């Protein structure tokens, strides 16, 4: 089994299934915190998918996109947590 077939037949289906399960959590999340964490996990899975696609297509520029997306996800999570913390104080 080559690395390409391993990506195509094992890793990408697992990541796709993970995105679907996380989407269910976003839709059903009982609280805002659950939805924020699920959104962060979904972005992380998307970064994995972009990375695998970058490796498969030998497109190094997509790794920069993945890094920027990770930074935006991190800052978004920090902003949501700050917002939730401020709501508790009020």
Short mmCIF file of N, CA and C in Angstrom, two decimals, residues 6-82:
data_model
loop_
_atom_site.label_atom_id
_atom_site.label_comp_id
_atom_site.label_asym_id
_atom_site.label_seq_id
_atom_site.Cartn_x
_atom_site.Cartn_y
_atom_site.Cartn_z
N UNK A 6 -3.12 5.12 0.85
CA UNK A 6 -3.44 5.21 2.28
C UNK A 6 -4.19 6.51 2.57
N UNK A 7 -3.73 7.62 1.98
CA UNK A 7 -4.43 8.89 2.14
C UNK A 7 -5.84 8.82 1.56
N UNK A 8 -5.96 8.24 0.36
CA UNK A 8 -7.24 8.24 -0.34
C UNK A 8 -8.27 7.31 0.28
N UNK A 9 -7.83 6.15 0.75
CA UNK A 9 -8.80 5.15 1.19
C UNK A 9 -8.91 4.99 2.69
N UNK A 10 -8.03 5.60 3.45
CA UNK A 10 -8.12 5.46 4.91
C UNK A 10 -8.27 6.84 5.58
N UNK A 11 -7.33 7.72 5.33
CA UNK A 11 -7.30 8.97 6.08
C UNK A 11 -8.44 9.91 5.66
N UNK A 12 -8.61 10.15 4.38
CA UNK A 12 -9.66 11.09 3.96
C UNK A 12 -11.07 10.62 4.32
N UNK A 13 -11.43 9.34 4.18
CA UNK A 13 -12.76 8.93 4.66
C UNK A 13 -12.94 9.11 6.17
N UNK A 14 -11.88 8.86 6.94
CA UNK A 14 -11.99 9.07 8.39
C UNK A 14 -12.19 10.55 8.70
N UNK A 15 -11.45 11.42 8.02
CA UNK A 15 -11.61 12.85 8.25
C UNK A 15 -12.99 13.33 7.80
N UNK A 16 -13.49 12.79 6.69
CA UNK A 16 -14.83 13.16 6.23
C UNK A 16 -15.90 12.74 7.23
N UNK A 17 -15.78 11.53 7.74
CA UNK A 17 -16.72 11.07 8.77
C UNK A 17 -16.63 11.94 10.01
N UNK A 18 -15.42 12.34 10.36
CA UNK A 18 -15.24 13.21 11.52
C UNK A 18 -15.92 14.56 11.33
N UNK A 19 -15.83 15.10 10.13
CA UNK A 19 -16.49 16.38 9.85
C UNK A 19 -18.00 16.23 10.01
N UNK A 20 -18.55 15.12 9.53
CA UNK A 20 -20.00 14.91 9.66
C UNK A 20 -20.41 14.80 11.13
N UNK A 21 -19.64 14.07 11.92
CA UNK A 21 -19.98 13.93 13.34
C UNK A 21 -19.85 15.26 14.08
N UNK A 22 -18.85 16.03 13.74
CA UNK A 22 -18.69 17.34 14.38
C UNK A 22 -19.81 18.28 13.95
N UNK A 23 -20.24 18.16 12.70
CA UNK A 23 -21.36 18.99 12.24
C UNK A 23 -22.63 18.68 13.04
N UNK A 24 -22.83 17.41 13.36
CA UNK A 24 -23.97 17.04 14.20
C UNK A 24 -23.85 17.70 15.57
N UNK A 25 -22.64 17.74 16.11
CA UNK A 25 -22.44 18.38 17.41
C UNK A 25 -22.72 19.88 17.32
N UNK A 26 -22.33 20.50 16.23
CA UNK A 26 -22.62 21.93 16.06
C UNK A 26 -24.13 22.15 15.99
N UNK A 27 -24.83 21.28 15.28
CA UNK A 27 -26.27 21.45 15.14
C UNK A 27 -27.02 21.17 16.43
N UNK A 28 -26.58 20.15 17.19
CA UNK A 28 -27.31 19.75 18.39
C UNK A 28 -26.72 20.28 19.68
N UNK A 29 -25.56 20.92 19.60
CA UNK A 29 -24.86 21.35 20.81
C UNK A 29 -25.77 22.00 21.82
N UNK A 30 -25.79 21.49 23.03
CA UNK A 30 -26.73 22.07 23.99
C UNK A 30 -26.34 23.48 24.44
N UNK A 31 -25.09 23.83 24.33
CA UNK A 31 -24.69 25.17 24.77
C UNK A 31 -23.78 25.81 23.73
N UNK A 32 -23.55 27.09 23.92
CA UNK A 32 -22.68 27.81 22.99
C UNK A 32 -21.25 27.30 23.09
N UNK A 33 -20.84 26.93 24.27
CA UNK A 33 -19.47 26.43 24.46
C UNK A 33 -19.25 25.16 23.65
N UNK A 34 -20.23 24.25 23.67
CA UNK A 34 -20.10 23.02 22.89
C UNK A 34 -19.97 23.33 21.40
N UNK A 35 -20.75 24.30 20.95
CA UNK A 35 -20.70 24.65 19.53
C UNK A 35 -19.37 25.30 19.16
N UNK A 36 -18.83 26.11 20.05
CA UNK A 36 -17.54 26.75 19.77
C UNK A 36 -16.43 25.71 19.71
N UNK A 37 -16.45 24.78 20.64
CA UNK A 37 -15.43 23.72 20.63
C UNK A 37 -15.58 22.85 19.39
N UNK A 38 -16.83 22.54 19.02
CA UNK A 38 -17.06 21.74 17.81
C UNK A 38 -16.59 22.47 16.57
N UNK A 39 -16.81 23.78 16.52
CA UNK A 39 -16.34 24.56 15.37
C UNK A 39 -14.82 24.57 15.30
N UNK A 40 -14.18 24.66 16.45
CA UNK A 40 -12.71 24.62 16.48
C UNK A 40 -12.20 23.25 16.00
N UNK A 41 -12.87 22.20 16.41
CA UNK A 41 -12.48 20.85 15.96
C UNK A 41 -12.70 20.71 14.46
N UNK A 42 -13.80 21.28 13.96
CA UNK A 42 -14.07 21.19 12.52
C UNK A 42 -13.00 21.91 11.71
N UNK A 43 -12.57 23.06 12.21
CA UNK A 43 -11.51 23.78 11.51
C UNK A 43 -10.20 23.00 11.56
N UNK A 44 -9.94 22.37 12.68
CA UNK A 44 -8.74 21.55 12.79
C UNK A 44 -8.77 20.38 11.81
N UNK A 45 -9.92 19.75 11.67
CA UNK A 45 -10.06 18.67 10.70
C UNK A 45 -9.88 19.20 9.28
N UNK A 46 -10.42 20.38 9.03
CA UNK A 46 -10.24 21.00 7.71
C UNK A 46 -8.78 21.28 7.42
N UNK A 47 -8.04 21.67 8.44
CA UNK A 47 -6.61 21.88 8.25
C UNK A 47 -5.92 20.57 7.88
N UNK A 48 -6.35 19.49 8.50
CA UNK A 48 -5.81 18.18 8.14
C UNK A 48 -6.13 17.79 6.71
N UNK A 49 -7.35 18.08 6.28
CA UNK A 49 -7.73 17.77 4.91
C UNK A 49 -6.92 18.60 3.93
N UNK A 50 -6.76 19.89 4.23
CA UNK A 50 -5.95 20.76 3.36
C UNK A 50 -4.51 20.26 3.30
N UNK A 51 -3.98 19.84 4.43
CA UNK A 51 -2.61 19.35 4.46
C UNK A 51 -2.45 18.08 3.62
N UNK A 52 -3.39 17.17 3.73
CA UNK A 52 -3.32 15.95 2.94
C UNK A 52 -3.44 16.26 1.45
N UNK A 53 -4.35 17.17 1.13
CA UNK A 53 -4.49 17.55 -0.28
C UNK A 53 -3.20 18.20 -0.79
N UNK A 54 -2.59 19.02 0.05
CA UNK A 54 -1.33 19.66 -0.33
C UNK A 54 -0.24 18.64 -0.59
N UNK A 55 -0.18 17.63 0.24
CA UNK A 55 0.83 16.58 0.06
C UNK A 55 0.53 15.78 -1.21
N UNK A 56 -0.74 15.45 -1.43
CA UNK A 56 -1.11 14.65 -2.60
C UNK A 56 -0.85 15.39 -3.91
N UNK A 57 -1.14 16.70 -3.93
CA UNK A 57 -0.99 17.48 -5.16
C UNK A 57 0.36 18.16 -5.26
N UNK A 58 1.18 18.03 -4.23
CA UNK A 58 2.50 18.65 -4.19
C UNK A 58 2.41 20.17 -4.37
N UNK A 59 1.45 20.76 -3.67
CA UNK A 59 1.21 22.21 -3.69
C UNK A 59 1.61 22.77 -2.32
N UNK A 60 2.79 23.32 -2.26
CA UNK A 60 3.29 23.79 -0.97
C UNK A 60 2.58 25.04 -0.48
N UNK A 61 2.01 25.81 -1.39
CA UNK A 61 1.35 27.05 -0.99
C UNK A 61 0.11 26.77 -0.12
N UNK A 62 -0.48 25.59 -0.28
CA UNK A 62 -1.66 25.27 0.53
C UNK A 62 -1.30 25.07 2.00
N UNK A 63 -0.05 24.75 2.28
CA UNK A 63 0.36 24.64 3.68
C UNK A 63 0.32 26.00 4.36
N UNK A 64 0.64 27.06 3.60
CA UNK A 64 0.51 28.41 4.15
C UNK A 64 -0.95 28.73 4.47
N UNK A 65 -1.85 28.30 3.60
CA UNK A 65 -3.27 28.50 3.85
C UNK A 65 -3.68 27.76 5.12
N UNK A 66 -3.19 26.55 5.31
CA UNK A 66 -3.52 25.78 6.50
C UNK A 66 -3.00 26.47 7.76
N UNK A 67 -1.81 27.03 7.69
CA UNK A 67 -1.24 27.73 8.85
C UNK A 67 -2.06 28.97 9.18
N UNK A 68 -2.45 29.72 8.17
CA UNK A 68 -3.26 30.92 8.40
C UNK A 68 -4.63 30.55 8.96
N UNK A 69 -5.21 29.48 8.44
CA UNK A 69 -6.50 29.01 8.96
C UNK A 69 -6.38 28.59 10.41
N UNK A 70 -5.28 27.94 10.78
CA UNK A 70 -5.06 27.55 12.17
C UNK A 70 -4.95 28.77 13.06
N UNK A 71 -4.28 29.79 12.59
CA UNK A 71 -4.15 31.02 13.37
C UNK A 71 -5.50 31.70 13.55
N UNK A 72 -6.29 31.77 12.49
CA UNK A 72 -7.62 32.37 12.58
C UNK A 72 -8.50 31.57 13.53
N UNK A 73 -8.42 30.25 13.47
CA UNK A 73 -9.22 29.41 14.37
C UNK A 73 -8.82 29.64 15.82
N UNK A 74 -7.52 29.75 16.06
CA UNK A 74 -7.05 30.00 17.42
C UNK A 74 -7.56 31.33 17.94
N UNK A 75 -7.43 32.36 17.12
CA UNK A 75 -7.89 33.68 17.55
C UNK A 75 -9.41 33.72 17.72
N UNK A 76 -10.13 33.01 16.87
CA UNK A 76 -11.58 32.93 17.02
C UNK A 76 -11.99 32.25 18.30
N UNK A 77 -11.30 31.19 18.66
CA UNK A 77 -11.62 30.50 19.91
C UNK A 77 -11.32 31.39 21.11
N UNK A 78 -10.22 32.11 21.06
CA UNK A 78 -9.89 33.03 22.15
C UNK A 78 -10.96 34.13 22.24
N UNK A 79 -11.40 34.65 21.11
CA UNK A 79 -12.42 35.70 21.12
C UNK A 79 -13.74 35.19 21.68
N UNK A 80 -14.14 33.97 21.27
CA UNK A 80 -15.38 33.40 21.81
C UNK A 80 -15.27 33.16 23.30
N UNK A 81 -14.15 32.66 23.76
CA UNK A 81 -14.01 32.40 25.19
C UNK A 81 -14.01 33.71 25.98
N UNK A 82 -13.41 34.75 25.44
CA UNK A 82 -13.44 36.06 26.09
C UNK A 82 -14.88 36.58 26.15
#
